[in-house]
Amino acid sequence: AQSVTQLGSHVSVSEGALVLLRCNYSSSVPPYLFWYVQYPNQGLQLLLKYTSAATLVKGINGFEAEFKKSETSFHLTKPSAHMSDAAEYFCAVSGGSSSRAQKLVFGQGTRLTINP
Amino acid sequence: EAGVVQSPRYKIIEKKQPVAFWCNPISGHNTLYWYLQNLGQGPELLIRYENEEAVDDSQLPKDRFSAERLKGVDSTLKIQPAELGDSAVYLCASSLRRGTNTGELFFGEGSRLTVL
């Protein structure tokens, strides 16, 4: 079984500052890991994904995340925040290629606020 | 390419009334998911289809919820009768056939239900 814990339901940073959203996972098999973004009244959009290739993954809008197996973490970062980054961010895990199930399990989400 | 299409976007009903949501997945996507998203929380899986077959419906409250995916394309999620606690966003997602994808799900914009 898989689970995800996102540390911090709300994160607030100044425009131009570093963004760091934390995600820890639990999985009984090698996981696939994802970050999704959700803007108000919209569906979820994929930011980036880890699927057992490079541990440092680059996504859209300047975001990246690093898979650290020893820490069971997959934190999301962006060097310089932009006002348009304000949204809800969800970390998710699935069982990967070794799993029969393609069930994606989501964390509770982190609301990112950007201060001008 | 068209994304996942859901309707209606918004629905307001009185408690004990029925309601139905419709989803058209991305063309060629054999796997279809219905997720429930309560306010301020991450999506939770209700049911997953592989073509016409519901392969994971363990989280679907079967006393009042039902779903179908006739012909393995469009899907309908029904609630009858609706309760106040059903107020939430119902997200539909689709993905490629198991074994050929990397677990990425593509989401629709969601159907927001308000039960009065």
PDB file of C-alpha atoms in Angstrom:
ATOM      1  CA  ALA A   1       0.000   0.000   0.000  1.00  0.00           C
ATOM      2  CA  GLN A   2       1.074   3.549  -0.662  1.00  0.00           C
ATOM      3  CA  SER A   3       0.582   6.791   1.263  1.00  0.00           C
ATOM      4  CA  VAL A   4       1.753  10.378   1.097  1.00  0.00           C
ATOM      5  CA  THR A   5       2.297  13.017   3.759  1.00  0.00           C
ATOM      6  CA  GLN A   6       2.622  16.648   2.790  1.00  0.00           C
ATOM      7  CA  LEU A   7       4.218  18.717   5.516  1.00  0.00           C
ATOM      8  CA  GLY A   8       2.461  22.050   5.851  1.00  0.00           C
ATOM      9  CA  SER A   9      -1.058  22.672   4.616  1.00  0.00           C
ATOM     10  CA  HIS A  10      -0.176  26.312   3.899  1.00  0.00           C
ATOM     11  CA  VAL A  11       3.082  27.812   2.688  1.00  0.00           C
ATOM     12  CA  SER A  12       3.600  31.515   2.101  1.00  0.00           C
ATOM     13  CA  VAL A  13       6.628  33.009   0.359  1.00  0.00           C
ATOM     14  CA  SER A  14       7.545  36.365  -1.115  1.00  0.00           C
ATOM     15  CA  GLU A  15       7.705  36.877  -4.844  1.00  0.00           C
ATOM     16  CA  GLY A  16      11.200  35.966  -6.009  1.00  0.00           C
ATOM     17  CA  ALA A  17      11.930  33.770  -3.000  1.00  0.00           C
ATOM     18  CA  LEU A  18      12.631  30.045  -2.969  1.00  0.00           C
ATOM     19  CA  VAL A  19       9.625  27.739  -2.966  1.00  0.00           C
ATOM     20  CA  LEU A  20       9.938  24.469  -1.027  1.00  0.00           C
ATOM     21  CA  LEU A  21       6.965  22.140  -0.660  1.00  0.00           C
ATOM     22  CA  ARG A  22       7.615  18.968   1.310  1.00  0.00           C
ATOM     23  CA  CYS A  23       6.385  15.484   0.532  1.00  0.00           C
ATOM     24  CA  ASN A  24       7.200  12.167   2.182  1.00  0.00           C
ATOM     25  CA  TYR A  25       5.883   8.888   0.892  1.00  0.00           C
ATOM     26  CA  SER A  26       5.423   5.323   1.991  1.00  0.00           C
ATOM     27  CA  SER A  27       5.374   2.471  -0.486  1.00  0.00           C
ATOM     28  CA  SER A  28       5.852  -1.289  -0.283  1.00  0.00           C
ATOM     29  CA  VAL A  29       7.154  -1.379  -3.852  1.00  0.00           C
ATOM     30  CA  PRO A  30       9.369   0.971  -5.874  1.00  0.00           C
ATOM     31  CA  PRO A  31       7.126   3.985  -6.343  1.00  0.00           C
ATOM     32  CA  TYR A  32       6.229   6.372  -9.057  1.00  0.00           C
ATOM     33  CA  LEU A  33       5.878   9.895  -7.621  1.00  0.00           C
ATOM     34  CA  PHE A  34       4.047  12.903  -8.948  1.00  0.00           C
ATOM     35  CA  TRP A  35       3.380  16.541  -8.211  1.00  0.00           C
ATOM     36  CA  TYR A  36       0.139  18.034  -9.454  1.00  0.00           C
ATOM     37  CA  VAL A  37      -1.017  21.657  -9.310  1.00  0.00           C
ATOM     38  CA  GLN A  38      -4.615  22.791  -8.992  1.00  0.00           C
ATOM     39  CA  TYR A  39      -5.694  26.345  -9.706  1.00  0.00           C
ATOM     40  CA  PRO A  40      -9.041  27.580  -8.317  1.00  0.00           C
ATOM     41  CA  ASN A  41     -12.054  25.850  -9.853  1.00  0.00           C
ATOM     42  CA  GLN A  42      -9.901  23.757 -12.151  1.00  0.00           C
ATOM     43  CA  GLY A  43      -8.782  20.158 -12.368  1.00  0.00           C
ATOM     44  CA  LEU A  44      -5.337  18.845 -11.515  1.00  0.00           C
ATOM     45  CA  GLN A  45      -2.449  19.450 -13.879  1.00  0.00           C
ATOM     46  CA  LEU A  46       0.753  17.421 -13.836  1.00  0.00           C
ATOM     47  CA  LEU A  47       3.858  19.416 -12.857  1.00  0.00           C
ATOM     48  CA  LEU A  48       6.396  16.611 -12.923  1.00  0.00           C
ATOM     49  CA  LYS A  49       6.850  12.901 -12.297  1.00  0.00           C
ATOM     50  CA  TYR A  50       9.484  10.459 -11.120  1.00  0.00           C
ATOM     51  CA  THR A  51       9.377   7.022 -12.734  1.00  0.00           C
ATOM     52  CA  SER A  52      12.660   5.416 -11.659  1.00  0.00           C
ATOM     53  CA  ALA A  53      14.951   7.252 -14.058  1.00  0.00           C
ATOM     54  CA  ALA A  54      16.884  10.366 -12.997  1.00  0.00           C
ATOM     55  CA  THR A  55      16.336  11.240  -9.352  1.00  0.00           C
ATOM     56  CA  LEU A  56      16.255  14.970 -10.080  1.00  0.00           C
ATOM     57  CA  VAL A  57      13.174  15.665 -12.114  1.00  0.00           C
ATOM     58  CA  LYS A  58      12.418  18.904 -13.896  1.00  0.00           C
ATOM     59  CA  GLY A  59       8.872  19.942 -14.636  1.00  0.00           C
ATOM     60  CA  ILE A  60       6.883  22.768 -16.076  1.00  0.00           C
ATOM     61  CA  ASN A  61       6.966  26.396 -14.910  1.00  0.00           C
ATOM     62  CA  GLY A  62      10.488  26.080 -13.472  1.00  0.00           C
ATOM     63  CA  PHE A  63       9.627  23.494 -10.822  1.00  0.00           C
ATOM     64  CA  GLU A  64      11.796  20.521  -9.969  1.00  0.00           C
ATOM     65  CA  ALA A  65      11.807  17.732  -7.422  1.00  0.00           C
ATOM     66  CA  GLU A  66      14.384  15.278  -6.139  1.00  0.00           C
ATOM     67  CA  PHE A  67      13.642  11.675  -5.275  1.00  0.00           C
ATOM     68  CA  LYS A  68      15.541  10.621  -2.146  1.00  0.00           C
ATOM     69  CA  LYS A  69      14.961   6.982  -1.390  1.00  0.00           C
ATOM     70  CA  SER A  70      16.888   7.057   1.908  1.00  0.00           C
ATOM     71  CA  GLU A  71      14.642   9.841   3.174  1.00  0.00           C
ATOM     72  CA  THR A  72      11.474   8.618   1.394  1.00  0.00           C
ATOM     73  CA  SER A  73      11.029  12.165   0.210  1.00  0.00           C
ATOM     74  CA  PHE A  74      10.071  13.931  -2.995  1.00  0.00           C
ATOM     75  CA  HIS A  75      10.170  17.642  -2.174  1.00  0.00           C
ATOM     76  CA  LEU A  76       9.140  20.224  -4.768  1.00  0.00           C
ATOM     77  CA  THR A  77      11.245  23.352  -5.297  1.00  0.00           C
ATOM     78  CA  LYS A  78      11.387  26.448  -7.462  1.00  0.00           C
ATOM     79  CA  PRO A  79      14.260  28.935  -7.166  1.00  0.00           C
ATOM     80  CA  SER A  80      12.191  32.079  -7.609  1.00  0.00           C
ATOM     81  CA  ALA A  81       8.468  32.320  -6.898  1.00  0.00           C
ATOM     82  CA  HIS A  82       6.110  34.114  -9.238  1.00  0.00           C
ATOM     83  CA  MET A  83       2.667  35.450  -8.435  1.00  0.00           C
ATOM     84  CA  SER A  84       1.184  32.977 -10.901  1.00  0.00           C
ATOM     85  CA  ASP A  85       2.485  30.065  -8.785  1.00  0.00           C
ATOM     86  CA  ALA A  86      -0.226  30.663  -6.183  1.00  0.00           C
ATOM     87  CA  ALA A  87      -2.260  27.448  -6.191  1.00  0.00           C
ATOM     88  CA  GLU A  88      -2.835  24.139  -4.406  1.00  0.00           C
ATOM     89  CA  TYR A  89      -0.115  21.537  -4.861  1.00  0.00           C
ATOM     90  CA  PHE A  90      -0.608  17.808  -4.441  1.00  0.00           C
ATOM     91  CA  CYS A  91       2.011  15.114  -4.089  1.00  0.00           C
ATOM     92  CA  ALA A  92       0.923  11.642  -5.194  1.00  0.00           C
ATOM     93  CA  VAL A  93       2.323   8.123  -5.278  1.00  0.00           C
ATOM     94  CA  SER A  94       1.505   4.979  -7.206  1.00  0.00           C
ATOM     95  CA  GLY A  95       2.873   1.498  -7.091  1.00  0.00           C
ATOM     96  CA  GLY A  96       5.003   1.866 -10.208  1.00  0.00           C
ATOM     97  CA  SER A  97       5.597  -0.690 -12.905  1.00  0.00           C
ATOM     98  CA  SER A  98       5.774  -3.582 -10.459  1.00  0.00           C
ATOM     99  CA  SER A  99       2.269  -2.996  -9.228  1.00  0.00           C
ATOM    100  CA  ARG A 100      -0.874  -4.416 -10.729  1.00  0.00           C
ATOM    101  CA  ALA A 101      -2.783  -1.391  -9.553  1.00  0.00           C
ATOM    102  CA  GLN A 102      -2.509   2.023 -11.129  1.00  0.00           C
ATOM    103  CA  LYS A 103      -4.131   3.661  -8.174  1.00  0.00           C
ATOM    104  CA  LEU A 104      -2.781   7.132  -7.529  1.00  0.00           C
ATOM    105  CA  VAL A 105      -2.821   8.084  -3.850  1.00  0.00           C
ATOM    106  CA  PHE A 106      -2.747  11.807  -3.072  1.00  0.00           C
ATOM    107  CA  GLY A 107      -1.556  13.828  -0.146  1.00  0.00           C
ATOM    108  CA  GLN A 108      -3.746  16.392   1.566  1.00  0.00           C
ATOM    109  CA  GLY A 109      -2.327  19.238  -0.462  1.00  0.00           C
ATOM    110  CA  THR A 110      -0.335  22.393   0.271  1.00  0.00           C
ATOM    111  CA  ARG A 111      -1.748  25.798  -0.511  1.00  0.00           C
ATOM    112  CA  LEU A 112       0.978  28.097  -1.783  1.00  0.00           C
ATOM    113  CA  THR A 113       0.517  31.840  -1.325  1.00  0.00           C
ATOM    114  CA  ILE A 114       2.845  34.352  -2.958  1.00  0.00           C
ATOM    115  CA  ASN A 115       3.279  37.722  -1.286  1.00  0.00           C
ATOM    116  CA  PRO A 116       4.113  40.731  -3.487  1.00  0.00           C
TER     117      PRO A 116
ATOM    118  CA  GLU B   1      -6.087  16.861 -28.581  1.00  0.00           C
ATOM    119  CA  ALA B   2      -9.140  17.241 -26.382  1.00  0.00           C
ATOM    120  CA  GLY B   3      -8.700  16.651 -22.679  1.00  0.00           C
ATOM    121  CA  VAL B   4     -10.997  14.914 -20.227  1.00  0.00           C
ATOM    122  CA  VAL B   5     -14.443  16.487 -20.430  1.00  0.00           C
ATOM    123  CA  GLN B   6     -16.837  16.543 -17.508  1.00  0.00           C
ATOM    124  CA  SER B   7     -20.347  17.865 -17.103  1.00  0.00           C
ATOM    125  CA  PRO B   8     -22.003  19.582 -15.455  1.00  0.00           C
ATOM    126  CA  ARG B   9     -19.347  21.874 -13.953  1.00  0.00           C
ATOM    127  CA  TYR B  10     -21.663  22.927 -11.168  1.00  0.00           C
ATOM    128  CA  LYS B  11     -24.784  21.360  -9.713  1.00  0.00           C
ATOM    129  CA  ILE B  12     -26.954  22.470  -6.808  1.00  0.00           C
ATOM    130  CA  ILE B  13     -29.634  20.111  -5.545  1.00  0.00           C
ATOM    131  CA  GLU B  14     -31.809  19.536  -2.514  1.00  0.00           C
ATOM    132  CA  LYS B  15     -30.926  16.611  -0.262  1.00  0.00           C
ATOM    133  CA  LYS B  16     -32.554  13.307  -1.159  1.00  0.00           C
ATOM    134  CA  GLN B  17     -32.592  14.273  -4.854  1.00  0.00           C
ATOM    135  CA  PRO B  18     -30.641  12.252  -7.437  1.00  0.00           C
ATOM    136  CA  VAL B  19     -27.720  13.635  -9.399  1.00  0.00           C
ATOM    137  CA  ALA B  20     -25.547  12.339 -12.222  1.00  0.00           C
ATOM    138  CA  PHE B  21     -22.164  13.341 -13.543  1.00  0.00           C
ATOM    139  CA  TRP B  22     -20.785  12.516 -16.952  1.00  0.00           C
ATOM    140  CA  CYS B  23     -17.202  12.053 -18.110  1.00  0.00           C
ATOM    141  CA  ASN B  24     -15.631  11.651 -21.537  1.00  0.00           C
ATOM    142  CA  PRO B  25     -11.993  10.550 -21.270  1.00  0.00           C
ATOM    143  CA  ILE B  26      -9.135  11.291 -23.627  1.00  0.00           C
ATOM    144  CA  SER B  27      -9.414   9.266 -26.808  1.00  0.00           C
ATOM    145  CA  GLY B  28      -7.489   6.005 -26.545  1.00  0.00           C
ATOM    146  CA  HIS B  29      -7.326   6.012 -22.753  1.00  0.00           C
ATOM    147  CA  ASN B  30      -8.588   2.679 -21.526  1.00  0.00           C
ATOM    148  CA  THR B  31      -8.446   3.436 -17.819  1.00  0.00           C
ATOM    149  CA  LEU B  32     -10.943   5.812 -16.246  1.00  0.00           C
ATOM    150  CA  TYR B  33     -11.121   7.034 -12.662  1.00  0.00           C
ATOM    151  CA  TRP B  34     -13.629   8.858 -10.520  1.00  0.00           C
ATOM    152  CA  TYR B  35     -12.154  10.751  -7.592  1.00  0.00           C
ATOM    153  CA  LEU B  36     -13.888  12.620  -4.772  1.00  0.00           C
ATOM    154  CA  GLN B  37     -12.306  15.844  -3.549  1.00  0.00           C
ATOM    155  CA  ASN B  38     -13.602  17.391  -0.369  1.00  0.00           C
ATOM    156  CA  LEU B  39     -12.838  21.021   0.365  1.00  0.00           C
ATOM    157  CA  GLY B  40      -9.222  21.505   1.374  1.00  0.00           C
ATOM    158  CA  GLN B  41      -8.278  17.877   0.851  1.00  0.00           C
ATOM    159  CA  GLY B  42      -6.620  15.710  -1.737  1.00  0.00           C
ATOM    160  CA  PRO B  43      -8.597  13.594  -4.190  1.00  0.00           C
ATOM    161  CA  GLU B  44      -9.693  10.146  -3.031  1.00  0.00           C
ATOM    162  CA  LEU B  45     -10.403   7.322  -5.452  1.00  0.00           C
ATOM    163  CA  LEU B  46     -14.008   6.194  -5.748  1.00  0.00           C
ATOM    164  CA  ILE B  47     -13.773   3.782  -8.660  1.00  0.00           C
ATOM    165  CA  ARG B  48     -11.392   2.745 -11.427  1.00  0.00           C
ATOM    166  CA  TYR B  49     -12.348   1.178 -14.742  1.00  0.00           C
ATOM    167  CA  GLU B  50     -10.247  -0.830 -17.149  1.00  0.00           C
ATOM    168  CA  ASN B  51     -12.332  -0.588 -20.312  1.00  0.00           C
ATOM    169  CA  GLU B  52     -15.860  -1.556 -19.176  1.00  0.00           C
ATOM    170  CA  GLU B  53     -14.752  -3.410 -16.060  1.00  0.00           C
ATOM    171  CA  ALA B  54     -14.745  -1.782 -12.632  1.00  0.00           C
ATOM    172  CA  VAL B  55     -11.483  -3.160 -11.243  1.00  0.00           C
ATOM    173  CA  ASP B  56     -11.380  -1.142  -8.027  1.00  0.00           C
ATOM    174  CA  ASP B  57     -14.598   0.109  -6.443  1.00  0.00           C
ATOM    175  CA  SER B  58     -13.733  -0.601  -2.835  1.00  0.00           C
ATOM    176  CA  GLN B  59     -14.150   3.060  -1.841  1.00  0.00           C
ATOM    177  CA  LEU B  60     -17.460   3.595  -3.617  1.00  0.00           C
ATOM    178  CA  PRO B  61     -20.400   3.873  -1.161  1.00  0.00           C
ATOM    179  CA  LYS B  62     -22.578   1.392  -2.934  1.00  0.00           C
ATOM    180  CA  ASP B  63     -25.725   2.119  -0.981  1.00  0.00           C
ATOM    181  CA  ARG B  64     -26.187   5.427  -2.767  1.00  0.00           C
ATOM    182  CA  PHE B  65     -23.455   5.699  -5.403  1.00  0.00           C
ATOM    183  CA  SER B  66     -23.335   3.881  -8.701  1.00  0.00           C
ATOM    184  CA  ALA B  67     -21.208   4.175 -11.794  1.00  0.00           C
ATOM    185  CA  GLU B  68     -21.127   2.738 -15.245  1.00  0.00           C
ATOM    186  CA  ARG B  69     -18.885   2.846 -18.275  1.00  0.00           C
ATOM    187  CA  LEU B  70     -20.798   1.482 -21.187  1.00  0.00           C
ATOM    188  CA  LYS B  71     -18.755   0.574 -24.279  1.00  0.00           C
ATOM    189  CA  GLY B  72     -15.574   1.399 -22.408  1.00  0.00           C
ATOM    190  CA  VAL B  73     -15.569   5.099 -23.251  1.00  0.00           C
ATOM    191  CA  ASP B  74     -17.854   7.579 -21.479  1.00  0.00           C
ATOM    192  CA  SER B  75     -18.753   7.098 -17.847  1.00  0.00           C
ATOM    193  CA  THR B  76     -21.548   8.233 -15.559  1.00  0.00           C
ATOM    194  CA  LEU B  77     -21.419   8.564 -11.789  1.00  0.00           C
ATOM    195  CA  LYS B  78     -24.769   8.716 -10.002  1.00  0.00           C
ATOM    196  CA  ILE B  79     -25.785   9.553  -6.468  1.00  0.00           C
ATOM    197  CA  GLN B  80     -29.271   8.634  -5.274  1.00  0.00           C
ATOM    198  CA  PRO B  81     -30.347   9.980  -2.891  1.00  0.00           C
ATOM    199  CA  ALA B  82     -27.862  12.777  -2.262  1.00  0.00           C
ATOM    200  CA  GLU B  83     -26.954  13.736   1.302  1.00  0.00           C
ATOM    201  CA  LEU B  84     -25.526  16.969   2.682  1.00  0.00           C
ATOM    202  CA  GLY B  85     -22.136  15.323   3.132  1.00  0.00           C
ATOM    203  CA  ASP B  86     -21.911  14.572  -0.576  1.00  0.00           C
ATOM    204  CA  SER B  87     -21.130  18.220  -1.301  1.00  0.00           C
ATOM    205  CA  ALA B  88     -17.720  18.050  -2.942  1.00  0.00           C
ATOM    206  CA  VAL B  89     -15.948  18.106  -6.284  1.00  0.00           C
ATOM    207  CA  TYR B  90     -16.146  14.939  -8.345  1.00  0.00           C
ATOM    208  CA  LEU B  91     -13.101  14.552 -10.567  1.00  0.00           C
ATOM    209  CA  CYS B  92     -12.803  12.278 -13.545  1.00  0.00           C
ATOM    210  CA  ALA B  93      -9.402  11.215 -14.857  1.00  0.00           C
ATOM    211  CA  SER B  94      -8.094   8.891 -17.528  1.00  0.00           C
ATOM    212  CA  SER B  95      -4.829   7.170 -18.389  1.00  0.00           C
ATOM    213  CA  LEU B  96      -3.352   4.874 -20.973  1.00  0.00           C
ATOM    214  CA  ARG B  97      -3.625   1.116 -20.773  1.00  0.00           C
ATOM    215  CA  ARG B  98      -1.866  -0.505 -17.845  1.00  0.00           C
ATOM    216  CA  GLY B  99       1.611  -1.592 -18.792  1.00  0.00           C
ATOM    217  CA  THR B 100       2.158   1.085 -21.381  1.00  0.00           C
ATOM    218  CA  ASN B 101       2.096   4.224 -19.318  1.00  0.00           C
ATOM    219  CA  THR B 102       4.021   5.709 -16.449  1.00  0.00           C
ATOM    220  CA  GLY B 103       1.065   6.160 -14.163  1.00  0.00           C
ATOM    221  CA  GLU B 104       0.218   9.685 -15.208  1.00  0.00           C
ATOM    222  CA  LEU B 105      -3.438  10.594 -14.878  1.00  0.00           C
ATOM    223  CA  PHE B 106      -5.106  13.327 -16.893  1.00  0.00           C
ATOM    224  CA  PHE B 107      -7.874  15.127 -15.033  1.00  0.00           C
ATOM    225  CA  GLY B 108     -11.006  16.914 -16.081  1.00  0.00           C
ATOM    226  CA  GLU B 109     -12.046  20.205 -14.517  1.00  0.00           C
ATOM    227  CA  GLY B 110     -14.394  18.488 -12.107  1.00  0.00           C
ATOM    228  CA  SER B 111     -18.080  18.677 -11.219  1.00  0.00           C
ATOM    229  CA  ARG B 112     -18.806  20.698  -8.109  1.00  0.00           C
ATOM    230  CA  LEU B 113     -21.848  19.423  -6.215  1.00  0.00           C
ATOM    231  CA  THR B 114     -23.660  21.436  -3.575  1.00  0.00           C
ATOM    232  CA  VAL B 115     -26.381  19.663  -1.613  1.00  0.00           C
ATOM    233  CA  LEU B 116     -28.774  21.944   0.295  1.00  0.00           C
TER     234      LEU B 116
END
